[in-house]
Each structure stands twice: as C-alpha cells, then as structure tokens.
mmCIF file of C-alpha atoms in Angstrom:
data_model
loop_
_atom_site.group_PDB
_atom_site.id
_atom_site.type_symbol
_atom_site.label_atom_id
_atom_site.label_comp_id
_atom_site.label_asym_id
_atom_site.label_seq_id
_atom_site.Cartn_x
_atom_site.Cartn_y
_atom_site.Cartn_z
ATOM 1 C CA MET S 16 -14.773 6.944 4.341
ATOM 2 C CA LYS S 17 -13.505 3.796 2.658
ATOM 3 C CA PHE S 18 -11.970 0.774 4.358
ATOM 4 C CA GLY S 19 -9.831 -2.016 2.968
ATOM 5 C CA VAL S 20 -7.677 -4.978 3.955
ATOM 6 C CA PHE S 21 -4.060 -5.581 2.991
ATOM 7 C CA TYR S 22 -1.926 -8.672 2.339
ATOM 8 C CA VAL S 23 1.826 -9.021 2.003
ATOM 9 C CA LEU S 24 1.292 -12.733 2.801
ATOM 10 C CA GLU S 25 4.080 -13.597 5.199
ATOM 11 C CA CYS S 26 4.529 -17.381 5.216
ATOM 12 C CA ARG S 27 6.947 -18.416 7.923
ATOM 13 C CA ASP S 28 6.207 -22.180 7.854
ATOM 14 C CA HIS S 29 6.344 -22.377 4.010
ATOM 15 C CA ASP S 30 2.864 -23.916 3.833
ATOM 16 C CA PHE S 31 2.005 -21.719 0.873
ATOM 17 C CA ARG S 32 -1.214 -23.522 -0.008
ATOM 18 C CA ARG S 33 -2.600 -22.833 3.473
ATOM 19 C CA ALA S 34 -1.479 -19.189 3.327
ATOM 20 C CA TYR S 35 -3.190 -18.607 -0.015
ATOM 21 C CA GLU S 36 -6.379 -20.353 1.122
ATOM 22 C CA GLU S 37 -6.504 -18.276 4.307
ATOM 23 C CA MET S 38 -5.944 -15.046 2.392
ATOM 24 C CA LEU S 39 -8.703 -15.743 -0.129
ATOM 25 C CA ALA S 40 -11.123 -16.834 2.618
ATOM 26 C CA GLN S 41 -10.399 -13.678 4.632
ATOM 27 C CA ILE S 42 -10.895 -11.462 1.590
ATOM 28 C CA ALA S 43 -14.250 -13.066 0.743
ATOM 29 C CA TYR S 44 -15.344 -12.673 4.368
ATOM 30 C CA ALA S 45 -14.214 -9.032 4.418
ATOM 31 C CA GLU S 46 -16.406 -8.313 1.400
ATOM 32 C CA GLN S 47 -19.321 -10.011 3.150
ATOM 33 C CA LEU S 48 -18.715 -7.840 6.236
ATOM 34 C CA GLY S 49 -18.777 -4.624 4.187
ATOM 35 C CA PHE S 50 -15.119 -3.765 3.548
ATOM 36 C CA ASP S 51 -14.671 -1.806 0.327
ATOM 37 C CA GLU S 52 -11.411 -3.176 -1.067
ATOM 38 C CA VAL S 53 -8.375 -5.413 -0.774
ATOM 39 C CA TRP S 54 -4.749 -4.476 -1.497
ATOM 40 C CA LEU S 55 -2.074 -6.996 -2.526
ATOM 41 C CA ALA S 56 1.709 -6.582 -2.234
ATOM 42 C CA GLU S 57 4.484 -7.933 -4.479
ATOM 43 C CA HIS S 58 7.560 -9.468 -2.841
ATOM 44 C CA HIS S 59 10.243 -11.950 -3.845
ATOM 45 C CA GLY S 60 12.561 -14.498 -2.324
ATOM 46 C CA SER S 61 11.992 -14.278 1.449
ATOM 47 C CA ASP S 62 9.505 -15.193 4.177
ATOM 48 C CA TYR S 63 8.518 -11.525 4.341
ATOM 49 C CA GLY S 64 6.080 -11.955 1.454
ATOM 50 C CA SER S 65 4.899 -14.866 -0.689
ATOM 51 C CA MET S 66 3.058 -13.045 -3.471
ATOM 52 C CA PRO S 67 5.555 -12.630 -6.331
ATOM 53 C CA SER S 68 2.734 -11.994 -8.836
ATOM 54 C CA PRO S 69 -0.094 -9.939 -7.334
ATOM 55 C CA GLN S 70 -1.747 -9.984 -10.760
ATOM 56 C CA VAL S 71 -2.301 -13.740 -10.393
ATOM 57 C CA ALA S 72 -3.723 -13.284 -6.894
ATOM 58 C CA ALA S 73 -5.867 -10.384 -8.116
ATOM 59 C CA ALA S 74 -7.421 -12.569 -10.814
ATOM 60 C CA ALA S 75 -8.282 -15.159 -8.152
ATOM 61 C CA VAL S 76 -9.782 -12.434 -5.947
ATOM 62 C CA ALA S 77 -11.846 -11.166 -8.891
ATOM 63 C CA GLU S 78 -13.465 -14.601 -9.186
ATOM 64 C CA ARG S 79 -14.259 -14.812 -5.459
ATOM 65 C CA THR S 80 -15.680 -11.321 -5.020
ATOM 66 C CA SER S 81 -18.290 -9.230 -6.782
ATOM 67 C CA ARG S 82 -18.096 -5.770 -5.250
ATOM 68 C CA MET S 83 -14.705 -5.089 -3.635
ATOM 69 C CA ARG S 84 -12.146 -3.053 -5.489
ATOM 70 C CA ILE S 85 -8.849 -4.852 -5.999
ATOM 71 C CA GLY S 86 -5.797 -2.749 -5.236
ATOM 72 C CA ILE S 87 -2.122 -3.456 -5.872
ATOM 73 C CA ALA S 88 0.231 -2.156 -3.182
ATOM 74 C CA VAL S 89 2.434 -2.348 -5.055
ATOM 75 C CA SER S 90 3.688 -3.612 -8.395
ATOM 76 C CA ASN S 91 7.480 -3.177 -8.355
ATOM 77 C CA LEU S 92 8.102 -1.598 -11.749
ATOM 78 C CA THR S 93 11.883 -1.897 -11.582
ATOM 79 C CA PHE S 94 11.677 -5.712 -11.750
ATOM 80 C CA ASP S 95 9.681 -6.241 -14.977
ATOM 81 C CA TRP S 96 9.261 -5.192 -18.574
ATOM 82 C CA PRO S 97 6.632 -2.423 -18.394
ATOM 83 C CA VAL S 98 4.690 -3.616 -21.447
ATOM 84 C CA ARG S 99 4.082 -6.940 -19.684
ATOM 85 C CA VAL S 100 3.003 -5.131 -16.510
ATOM 86 C CA ALA S 101 0.504 -3.054 -18.511
ATOM 87 C CA GLU S 102 -0.897 -6.158 -20.203
ATOM 88 C CA ASP S 103 -1.247 -8.192 -16.997
ATOM 89 C CA TYR S 104 -3.025 -5.521 -15.009
ATOM 90 C CA ALA S 105 -5.239 -4.475 -17.924
ATOM 91 C CA MET S 106 -6.363 -8.113 -17.945
ATOM 92 C CA VAL S 107 -7.119 -7.913 -14.206
ATOM 93 C CA ASP S 108 -9.220 -4.802 -14.824
ATOM 94 C CA VAL S 109 -11.189 -6.612 -17.520
ATOM 95 C CA LEU S 110 -11.684 -9.812 -15.477
ATOM 96 C CA SER S 111 -12.877 -7.780 -12.487
ATOM 97 C CA ASN S 112 -15.138 -5.557 -14.619
ATOM 98 C CA GLY S 113 -13.226 -2.391 -13.830
ATOM 99 C CA ARG S 114 -12.370 -2.921 -10.155
ATOM 100 C CA LEU S 115 -8.581 -2.454 -10.342
ATOM 101 C CA ASP S 116 -6.686 0.204 -8.375
ATOM 102 C CA PHE S 117 -3.081 0.115 -9.564
ATOM 103 C CA GLY S 118 -0.376 0.934 -7.047
ATOM 104 C CA ALA S 119 3.225 1.145 -8.206
ATOM 105 C CA GLY S 120 6.576 1.356 -6.448
ATOM 106 C CA ARG S 121 10.274 0.955 -7.160
ATOM 107 C CA GLY S 122 11.103 -1.687 -4.545
ATOM 108 C CA TYR S 123 13.436 -1.205 -1.631
ATOM 109 C CA GLN S 124 14.886 -4.559 -0.523
ATOM 110 C CA PRO S 125 18.380 -5.165 -1.973
ATOM 111 C CA GLY S 126 17.816 -8.908 -1.761
ATOM 112 C CA GLU S 127 14.825 -8.640 -4.073
ATOM 113 C CA PHE S 128 16.769 -6.664 -6.668
ATOM 114 C CA HIS S 129 19.434 -9.397 -6.559
ATOM 115 C CA ASN S 130 16.808 -12.153 -6.659
ATOM 116 C CA MET S 131 15.186 -10.664 -9.763
ATOM 117 C CA GLY S 132 18.501 -10.179 -11.578
ATOM 118 C CA VAL S 133 18.432 -6.370 -11.501
ATOM 119 C CA GLY S 134 20.864 -5.631 -8.669
ATOM 120 C CA ASP S 135 22.582 -3.034 -10.858
ATOM 121 C CA ARG S 136 19.318 -1.059 -11.108
ATOM 122 C CA GLN S 137 18.793 -0.108 -7.494
ATOM 123 C CA ASP S 138 20.946 3.015 -7.602
ATOM 124 C CA VAL S 139 18.897 4.268 -10.551
ATOM 125 C CA SER S 140 15.575 2.748 -9.502
ATOM 126 C CA ARG S 141 13.803 6.103 -9.297
ATOM 127 C CA GLU S 142 14.678 6.835 -12.953
ATOM 128 C CA VAL S 143 13.626 3.330 -14.028
ATOM 129 C CA PHE S 144 10.384 3.612 -12.073
ATOM 130 C CA ASP S 145 9.451 6.993 -13.580
ATOM 131 C CA GLU S 146 9.948 5.715 -17.132
ATOM 132 C CA ALA S 147 8.134 2.421 -16.517
ATOM 133 C CA LEU S 148 5.109 4.143 -14.992
ATOM 134 C CA GLU S 149 4.954 6.579 -17.916
ATOM 135 C CA ILE S 150 4.929 3.600 -20.292
ATOM 136 C CA VAL S 151 2.181 1.765 -18.384
ATOM 137 C CA ARG S 152 0.018 4.877 -18.286
ATOM 138 C CA GLY S 153 0.657 5.575 -21.960
ATOM 139 C CA LEU S 154 -0.255 2.049 -23.063
ATOM 140 C CA TRP S 155 -3.473 2.127 -21.052
ATOM 141 C CA SER S 156 -4.666 5.552 -22.115
ATOM 142 C CA LYS S 157 -4.326 5.130 -25.884
ATOM 143 C CA ARG S 158 -6.858 3.423 -28.152
ATOM 144 C CA ALA S 159 -6.449 -0.290 -28.906
ATOM 145 C CA GLY S 160 -4.496 -0.700 -32.131
ATOM 146 C CA GLU S 161 -2.894 2.732 -31.898
ATOM 147 C CA PRO S 162 0.912 2.300 -31.789
ATOM 148 C CA PHE S 163 2.816 3.540 -28.765
ATOM 149 C CA SER S 164 6.470 4.583 -28.709
ATOM 150 C CA PHE S 165 8.756 5.640 -25.880
ATOM 151 C CA HIS S 166 12.427 6.543 -26.024
ATOM 152 C CA GLY S 167 14.038 6.979 -22.633
ATOM 153 C CA LYS S 168 17.263 6.329 -20.802
ATOM 154 C CA HIS S 169 16.276 2.857 -19.601
ATOM 155 C CA PHE S 170 13.514 1.762 -21.997
ATOM 156 C CA ASP S 171 13.251 2.127 -25.769
ATOM 157 C CA LEU S 172 9.956 1.097 -27.397
ATOM 158 C CA THR S 173 8.867 1.655 -30.974
ATOM 159 C CA GLU S 174 5.235 1.108 -32.006
ATOM 160 C CA VAL S 175 4.208 -1.429 -29.377
ATOM 161 C CA ASP S 176 0.642 -2.217 -28.335
ATOM 162 C CA CYS S 177 -1.253 -3.542 -25.323
ATOM 163 C CA ARG S 178 -3.988 -6.168 -25.302
ATOM 164 C CA PRO S 179 -6.460 -5.986 -23.653
ATOM 165 C CA THR S 180 -7.224 -2.390 -22.812
ATOM 166 C CA PRO S 181 -8.550 -1.626 -19.311
ATOM 167 C CA VAL S 182 -12.266 -1.247 -18.704
ATOM 168 C CA GLN S 183 -11.613 1.966 -16.747
ATOM 169 C CA ARG S 184 -10.771 4.839 -19.074
ATOM 170 C CA PRO S 185 -8.437 6.504 -19.625
ATOM 171 C CA THR S 186 -6.704 4.363 -16.987
ATOM 172 C CA PRO S 187 -7.508 2.621 -13.711
ATOM 173 C CA PRO S 188 -6.747 4.846 -10.695
ATOM 174 C CA ILE S 189 -2.957 5.010 -10.199
ATOM 175 C CA TYR S 190 -1.287 5.167 -6.789
ATOM 176 C CA VAL S 191 2.390 5.635 -5.950
ATOM 177 C CA ALA S 192 3.913 4.135 -2.798
ATOM 178 C CA SER S 193 5.401 6.988 -0.782
ATOM 179 C CA ILE S 194 7.774 6.738 2.171
ATOM 180 C CA SER S 195 10.436 9.375 1.561
ATOM 181 C CA PRO S 196 9.430 13.074 1.508
ATOM 182 C CA GLU S 197 10.886 13.358 -2.010
ATOM 183 C CA THR S 198 8.506 10.694 -3.333
ATOM 184 C CA PHE S 199 5.528 12.385 -1.653
ATOM 185 C CA HIS S 200 6.201 15.643 -3.453
ATOM 186 C CA LEU S 201 7.127 14.116 -6.815
ATOM 187 C CA ALA S 202 4.047 11.890 -6.957
ATOM 188 C CA ALA S 203 1.670 14.643 -5.885
ATOM 189 C CA ALA S 204 3.159 17.052 -8.422
ATOM 190 C CA GLN S 205 2.478 14.527 -11.187
ATOM 191 C CA GLY S 206 -1.135 14.068 -10.056
ATOM 192 C CA TYR S 207 -0.833 10.514 -8.757
ATOM 193 C CA ASN S 208 -2.668 9.281 -5.690
ATOM 194 C CA LEU S 209 -0.392 8.348 -2.770
ATOM 195 C CA LEU S 210 -0.204 5.108 -0.800
ATOM 196 C CA VAL S 211 1.132 5.939 2.657
ATOM 197 C CA THR S 212 1.990 3.885 5.731
ATOM 198 C CA PRO S 213 3.517 4.469 9.173
ATOM 199 C CA THR S 214 5.216 1.051 9.001
ATOM 200 C CA LEU S 215 8.654 2.622 8.420
ATOM 201 C CA MET S 216 8.016 5.956 10.144
ATOM 202 C CA THR S 217 6.055 7.214 13.129
ATOM 203 C CA LEU S 218 2.431 8.195 12.721
ATOM 204 C CA PRO S 219 3.121 11.874 13.648
ATOM 205 C CA GLU S 220 5.804 11.993 10.918
ATOM 206 C CA LEU S 221 3.361 10.580 8.390
ATOM 207 C CA ASN S 222 0.672 13.036 9.441
ATOM 208 C CA ARG S 223 3.040 15.991 8.944
ATOM 209 C CA LEU S 224 3.995 14.781 5.465
ATOM 210 C CA VAL S 225 0.363 14.336 4.413
ATOM 211 C CA VAL S 226 -0.636 17.773 5.719
ATOM 212 C CA ASP S 227 2.385 19.355 3.998
ATOM 213 C CA ILE S 228 1.419 17.782 0.681
ATOM 214 C CA LYS S 229 -2.163 18.964 1.016
ATOM 215 C CA ARG S 230 -0.861 22.452 1.845
ATOM 216 C CA SER S 231 1.270 22.370 -1.314
ATOM 217 C CA LEU S 232 -1.827 21.476 -3.330
ATOM 218 C CA ILE S 233 -3.637 24.492 -1.925
ATOM 219 C CA THR S 234 -0.642 26.727 -2.713
ATOM 220 C CA SER S 235 -0.633 25.536 -6.324
ATOM 221 C CA GLY S 236 -4.347 26.220 -6.684
ATOM 222 C CA ARG S 237 -5.486 22.608 -6.477
ATOM 223 C CA ASP S 238 -8.179 21.064 -4.316
ATOM 224 C CA PRO S 239 -6.523 19.332 -1.315
ATOM 225 C CA LEU S 240 -9.179 16.629 -1.620
ATOM 226 C CA SER S 241 -8.346 15.925 -5.259
ATOM 227 C CA LEU S 242 -5.768 13.239 -4.442
ATOM 228 C CA ASP S 243 -6.509 10.025 -2.587
ATOM 229 C CA PHE S 244 -4.214 9.226 0.372
ATOM 230 C CA PRO S 245 -5.018 5.661 1.540
ATOM 231 C CA MET S 246 -3.154 4.856 4.758
ATOM 232 C CA ASN S 247 -2.057 1.253 5.267
ATOM 233 C CA TRP S 248 -2.015 0.584 9.026
ATOM 234 C CA GLN S 249 -1.197 -2.536 11.004
ATOM 235 C CA VAL S 250 -4.372 -3.132 13.023
ATOM 236 C CA HIS S 251 -5.470 -5.938 15.317
ATOM 237 C CA LEU S 252 -8.689 -5.920 17.308
ATOM 238 C CA ALA S 253 -9.747 -8.250 20.099
ATOM 239 C CA ASP S 254 -12.406 -8.139 22.797
ATOM 240 C CA THR S 255 -9.926 -6.562 25.229
ATOM 241 C CA THR S 256 -6.682 -4.655 24.807
ATOM 242 C CA GLU S 257 -4.870 -7.281 26.871
ATOM 243 C CA GLU S 258 -6.010 -10.038 24.536
ATOM 244 C CA ALA S 259 -5.053 -8.028 21.435
ATOM 245 C CA LEU S 260 -1.554 -7.397 22.766
ATOM 246 C CA ALA S 261 -1.057 -11.056 23.635
ATOM 247 C CA ASN S 262 -2.176 -12.078 20.135
ATOM 248 C CA VAL S 263 0.205 -9.820 18.203
ATOM 249 C CA ALA S 264 3.281 -9.651 20.440
ATOM 250 C CA GLU S 265 5.176 -12.506 18.777
ATOM 251 C CA PRO S 266 4.018 -11.943 15.152
ATOM 252 C CA LEU S 267 4.897 -8.249 15.355
ATOM 253 C CA SER S 268 8.301 -9.002 16.853
ATOM 254 C CA TRP S 269 9.014 -11.458 14.028
ATOM 255 C CA TYR S 270 7.829 -9.011 11.387
ATOM 256 C CA TYR S 271 9.969 -6.064 12.505
ATOM 257 C CA ARG S 272 13.081 -8.148 13.089
ATOM 258 C CA HIS S 273 12.657 -9.543 9.601
ATOM 259 C CA VAL S 274 11.917 -6.318 7.747
ATOM 260 C CA LEU S 275 14.810 -4.434 9.367
ATOM 261 C CA ASP S 276 17.161 -7.137 8.106
ATOM 262 C CA LEU S 277 15.830 -6.687 4.563
ATOM 263 C CA VAL S 278 15.777 -2.911 4.066
ATOM 264 C CA PRO S 279 18.819 -0.939 2.835
ATOM 265 C CA SER S 280 21.051 -0.009 5.753
ATOM 266 C CA GLY S 281 24.531 1.190 6.642
ATOM 267 C CA PRO S 282 26.889 3.463 4.709
ATOM 268 C CA ARG S 283 26.551 1.308 1.566
ATOM 269 C CA ALA S 284 22.821 1.877 1.186
ATOM 270 C CA PRO S 285 22.009 2.468 -2.509
ATOM 271 C CA HIS S 286 21.592 6.034 -3.744
ATOM 272 C CA THR S 287 18.128 7.513 -2.961
ATOM 273 C CA TYR S 288 17.575 4.908 -0.215
ATOM 274 C CA GLU S 289 19.326 6.874 2.508
ATOM 275 C CA ARG S 290 15.985 7.357 4.297
ATOM 276 C CA TYR S 291 15.766 3.613 4.928
ATOM 277 C CA ALA S 292 19.287 3.493 6.345
ATOM 278 C CA GLU S 293 18.405 6.346 8.702
ATOM 279 C CA LEU S 294 15.345 4.459 9.935
ATOM 280 C CA VAL S 295 17.350 1.300 10.628
ATOM 281 C CA ALA S 296 20.047 3.265 12.451
ATOM 282 C CA ALA S 297 17.448 5.056 14.577
ATOM 283 C CA SER S 298 15.796 1.747 15.465
ATOM 284 C CA GLU S 299 19.103 0.174 16.448
ATOM 285 C CA GLU S 300 20.033 3.210 18.533
ATOM 286 C CA ALA S 301 16.715 2.896 20.393
ATOM 287 C CA GLY S 302 17.408 -0.761 21.166
ATOM 288 C CA GLY S 303 15.247 -2.225 18.399
ATOM 289 C CA PRO S 304 11.470 -2.196 17.918
ATOM 290 C CA THR S 305 9.285 -3.187 20.868
ATOM 291 C CA LEU S 306 5.524 -3.591 21.038
ATOM 292 C CA ASP S 307 5.218 -0.680 23.456
ATOM 293 C CA GLY S 308 7.436 1.476 21.269
ATOM 294 C CA LEU S 309 5.500 0.629 18.104
ATOM 295 C CA ARG S 310 2.205 1.459 19.808
ATOM 296 C CA ASP S 311 3.520 4.713 21.266
ATOM 297 C CA ALA S 312 4.758 5.776 17.811
ATOM 298 C CA GLY S 313 1.379 4.965 16.247
ATOM 299 C CA VAL S 314 2.990 2.428 13.922
ATOM 300 C CA VAL S 315 0.527 -0.264 14.961
ATOM 301 C CA TYR S 316 -2.860 -0.302 16.648
ATOM 302 C CA ALA S 317 -3.541 -3.332 18.851
ATOM 303 C CA GLY S 318 -6.455 -3.034 21.233
ATOM 304 C CA ASP S 319 -10.205 -2.979 21.520
ATOM 305 C CA PRO S 320 -12.629 -1.375 19.020
ATOM 306 C CA ALA S 321 -13.406 1.664 21.204
ATOM 307 C CA GLY S 322 -9.758 2.688 21.247
ATOM 308 C CA LEU S 323 -9.499 2.379 17.480
ATOM 309 C CA VAL S 324 -12.607 4.523 16.990
ATOM 310 C CA ALA S 325 -10.933 7.264 19.025
ATOM 311 C CA GLU S 326 -7.700 6.981 16.992
ATOM 312 C CA ILE S 327 -9.548 7.214 13.670
ATOM 313 C CA GLU S 328 -11.542 10.227 14.911
ATOM 314 C CA THR S 329 -8.241 12.011 15.545
ATOM 315 C CA LEU S 330 -6.794 11.038 12.172
ATOM 316 C CA TYR S 331 -9.968 12.171 10.425
ATOM 317 C CA GLU S 332 -9.746 15.634 11.999
ATOM 318 C CA GLU S 333 -5.991 16.147 11.945
ATOM 319 C CA THR S 334 -5.024 14.668 8.548
ATOM 320 C CA GLY S 335 -8.357 14.429 6.759
ATOM 321 C CA LEU S 336 -8.146 10.627 6.720
ATOM 322 C CA GLN S 337 -10.811 9.294 4.390
ATOM 323 C CA HIS S 338 -9.329 5.983 3.277
ATOM 324 C CA LEU S 339 -7.920 3.364 5.693
ATOM 325 C CA ILE S 340 -6.351 0.042 4.678
ATOM 326 C CA CYS S 341 -6.100 -2.449 7.549
ATOM 327 C CA TRP S 342 -3.126 -4.819 7.617
ATOM 328 C CA MET S 343 -4.588 -7.497 9.883
ATOM 329 C CA ARG S 344 -2.719 -10.674 8.974
ATOM 330 C CA ILE S 345 0.402 -9.255 10.640
ATOM 331 C CA GLY S 346 3.389 -11.588 10.606
ATOM 332 C CA GLY S 347 1.187 -14.515 9.580
ATOM 333 C CA LEU S 348 -1.220 -14.030 12.510
ATOM 334 C CA ALA S 349 -3.493 -17.053 13.097
ATOM 335 C CA HIS S 350 -6.461 -17.277 10.728
ATOM 336 C CA GLU S 351 -9.177 -17.328 13.401
ATOM 337 C CA LYS S 352 -7.705 -14.248 15.111
ATOM 338 C CA VAL S 353 -7.733 -12.329 11.826
ATOM 339 C CA LEU S 354 -11.360 -13.308 11.207
ATOM 340 C CA HIS S 355 -12.397 -12.118 14.677
ATOM 341 C CA SER S 356 -10.543 -8.836 14.178
ATOM 342 C CA LEU S 357 -12.402 -8.322 10.888
ATOM 343 C CA GLU S 358 -15.714 -9.028 12.628
ATOM 344 C CA LEU S 359 -15.041 -6.539 15.423
ATOM 345 C CA PHE S 360 -14.004 -3.862 12.927
ATOM 346 C CA ALA S 361 -17.152 -4.398 10.849
ATOM 347 C CA GLU S 362 -19.437 -4.336 13.876
ATOM 348 C CA HIS S 363 -17.973 -1.494 15.917
ATOM 349 C CA VAL S 364 -15.754 0.681 13.716
ATOM 350 C CA LEU S 365 -16.997 0.674 10.141
ATOM 351 C CA PRO S 366 -20.537 1.955 10.928
ATOM 352 C CA ARG S 367 -19.103 4.942 12.841
ATOM 353 C CA PHE S 368 -17.279 6.292 9.798
ATOM 354 C CA ARG S 369 -18.989 4.885 6.711
ATOM 355 C CA ASP S 370 -20.888 8.074 5.889
ATOM 356 C CA ARG S 371 -18.206 10.592 6.879
ATOM 357 C CA PRO S 372 -17.624 13.090 4.048
ATOM 358 C CA PRO S 373 -14.086 14.081 2.994
ATOM 359 C CA VAL S 374 -12.631 16.882 5.118
ATOM 360 C CA VAL S 375 -9.651 19.194 4.921
ATOM 361 C CA PRO S 376 -7.143 18.671 7.771
ATOM 362 C CA ARG S 377 -7.856 20.934 10.749
ATOM 363 C CA ALA S 378 -4.580 22.868 10.300
ATOM 364 C CA LEU S 379 -5.510 23.835 6.731
ATOM 365 C CA ARG S 380 -9.156 24.809 7.123
ATOM 366 C CA ALA S 381 -8.447 28.494 7.653
ATOM 367 C CA GLU S 382 -6.296 28.577 4.485
ATOM 368 C CA VAL S 383 -9.026 26.898 2.426
ATOM 369 C CA ALA S 384 -11.676 29.237 3.863
ATOM 370 C CA ALA S 385 -9.548 32.257 2.962
ATOM 371 C CA ILE S 386 -9.273 31.088 -0.652
ATOM 372 C CA HIS S 387 -13.013 30.571 -0.950
#
C-alpha cells in the first residue's frame, strides 16, 4: 500500500508566509517519516485554499524532497489555457526527475469560476475539461518538435508545441477527480486513474461507487487492479480519541461551514453540478454537519492509531484500498498537532500496511475467480 499527505492550504488568518512554511516543513518531515507522496490542490479567491498555482508549490517541494512523488489534486483545467498547463507541469516533472502525478478536475465552486473570469464556462465545464485534458495528454505524449493540432468546440490549436517534455513517457500518470457517479464511469472508461474522497459523500457511498467501477472493469475484460484509486481522507491522530476530537472539533466545523457555502447549491446550480446541490440540501435537512455525524458517515477519522488501523483493514478488504492520501492539516489545524499526527501514523499505522499487496474487493473475488 502507498500513503500520502494532502494540502488544500486553508489560511484563515491570512498569514500566507507562515502557511507555506508550515506546509513545506510538514511535507519534508512526512518524507523523512516514510510517506510516499504529497498531493497539492488548486483553489482561488477564498480562505478555503491558498494555493492558486500548485505547479509553483510543486517546484518548491521538488527542491525540498528527494524521494516522494508529487501529486496534483487537482489542476482545474477549465481555468487555464491547456498548452500553458502542459508546459508548467512538464517542467515540474523535469525538475523533480520524473516524480509528478498529474491530477485534473473541472472545478466546482462558482466563486472560483467568477474569480478567474470564466463564469460563463461552468455550465459547459465538462466539455471544456475533456478537451483540455486531451490537449495536455497529446502535447506530453508526442516527440519534442513534432507539431500538435487540436480542433474542438472550445479550443482550436494548429501546430503548437510544448517545451520541455516530461521525463515520464509517454506521460506522467494521469488522475481525474471523481465525485459524481457520471465522472467515475467516464474517467474509468477512458483509462484514467481516479482520485476519490468521502469529503462530499459518505464513506459507504464512496465504497459502493469504487466497487461498481471495479465490477465494470471486470465486465469489460479489464483487470480491476489496472486503475489506481487513491482515496483522500481527512485524518487526525492523537494519543487518545478524546484528545483527537478536541483538536479537530473547531477546525472541522469551520471547514464544513465554509465549503458548503462555496459549492453549487439551490435550483440555480449550474448544469452537471446537480449532485453538489443535492449534497448541500441533504446536509441542511439534517441540521448541518456535526463532528459526530461526520465520523458516523466515515467522512473523517479522528481518533487513536489503533482505531485507524481497524478502519483501514476494513477498507482494504471491502474496497481493495491500496492507496490512501491523508488530509491532516484540516481547516488550518495547528502545526504541532499535524506533526504529531504524522508521527503517530508513521509509527503505528504505516508499518502495518506497507507490504500489503493489491487485492480485489471482497464482493468481487468470486467473479474474478470465475473468470480465471
């Protein structure tokens, strides 16, 4: 199994220098402790996230690490010119000597679309995203100096090029952020790896979607282990469950109040974002997110290491979990508490699963056995 850390870089007090320094220090320490990777998120114009250019942060991470892979979760392809995106992240792959994992998404916060001057794109963001990702992949996979052309509905390119080319050929690993069932199926059908998270759904819902996708791979004659399904999970460890809950109660409350104000909601939610509006409505109907409710739904794990080991054992058997990304700096959680959580994970959790081989989810093992 592989384990990573994740940063959206919430910065509630607007001390951005401190936030960046803490993030880079935590990442370097995570590599020292044995974590395999770090994932960086792009966000614009709110306290929710202070990393508008993950490619800049990734270059800084490349200089401060030597072994960790550097993942992007995600680059919002609807906000930028895709040739520039391809160039920037190819440069990251070169500077890191081939350690880039490229995650892509279409964005979901209406305020960000407005902030980036593309508010008119959100209704067609899935079309824009599909074309942009095809362009990025095409620019990376061709030879340097070979012209590339693309003629689509939203982008029209004639004989353009990309410098540099990535170290990883034909492309760095590509991941697609997946929340709606439609995105799960579309991305898997196109052969992309999937970035999944229970942040905007319950953990049982996520598990069902992952198992369904792996079943569809089997049905189409593909190996259910052929696609990578990293799960990004909000995790906080402390010496006792009581201490962990006390540490995260306020940061988690801030985070969920903030994110529910930012996602598409109500009857005017943009086309193809109806899933988000349903989630907001369900949360409001339940009286809003609470720490107990989030824990019961499996959206967040806050507790001691032994409890987390048991949770991961279940996920390993039931969904074939083989790749876990830990979101530990939840809501701008205090630096020293994040460091201690990383230490506890490295000491008590990581050694239990490091050598676990990939497995097919329990519900699908009979189907795989029948095929073989």
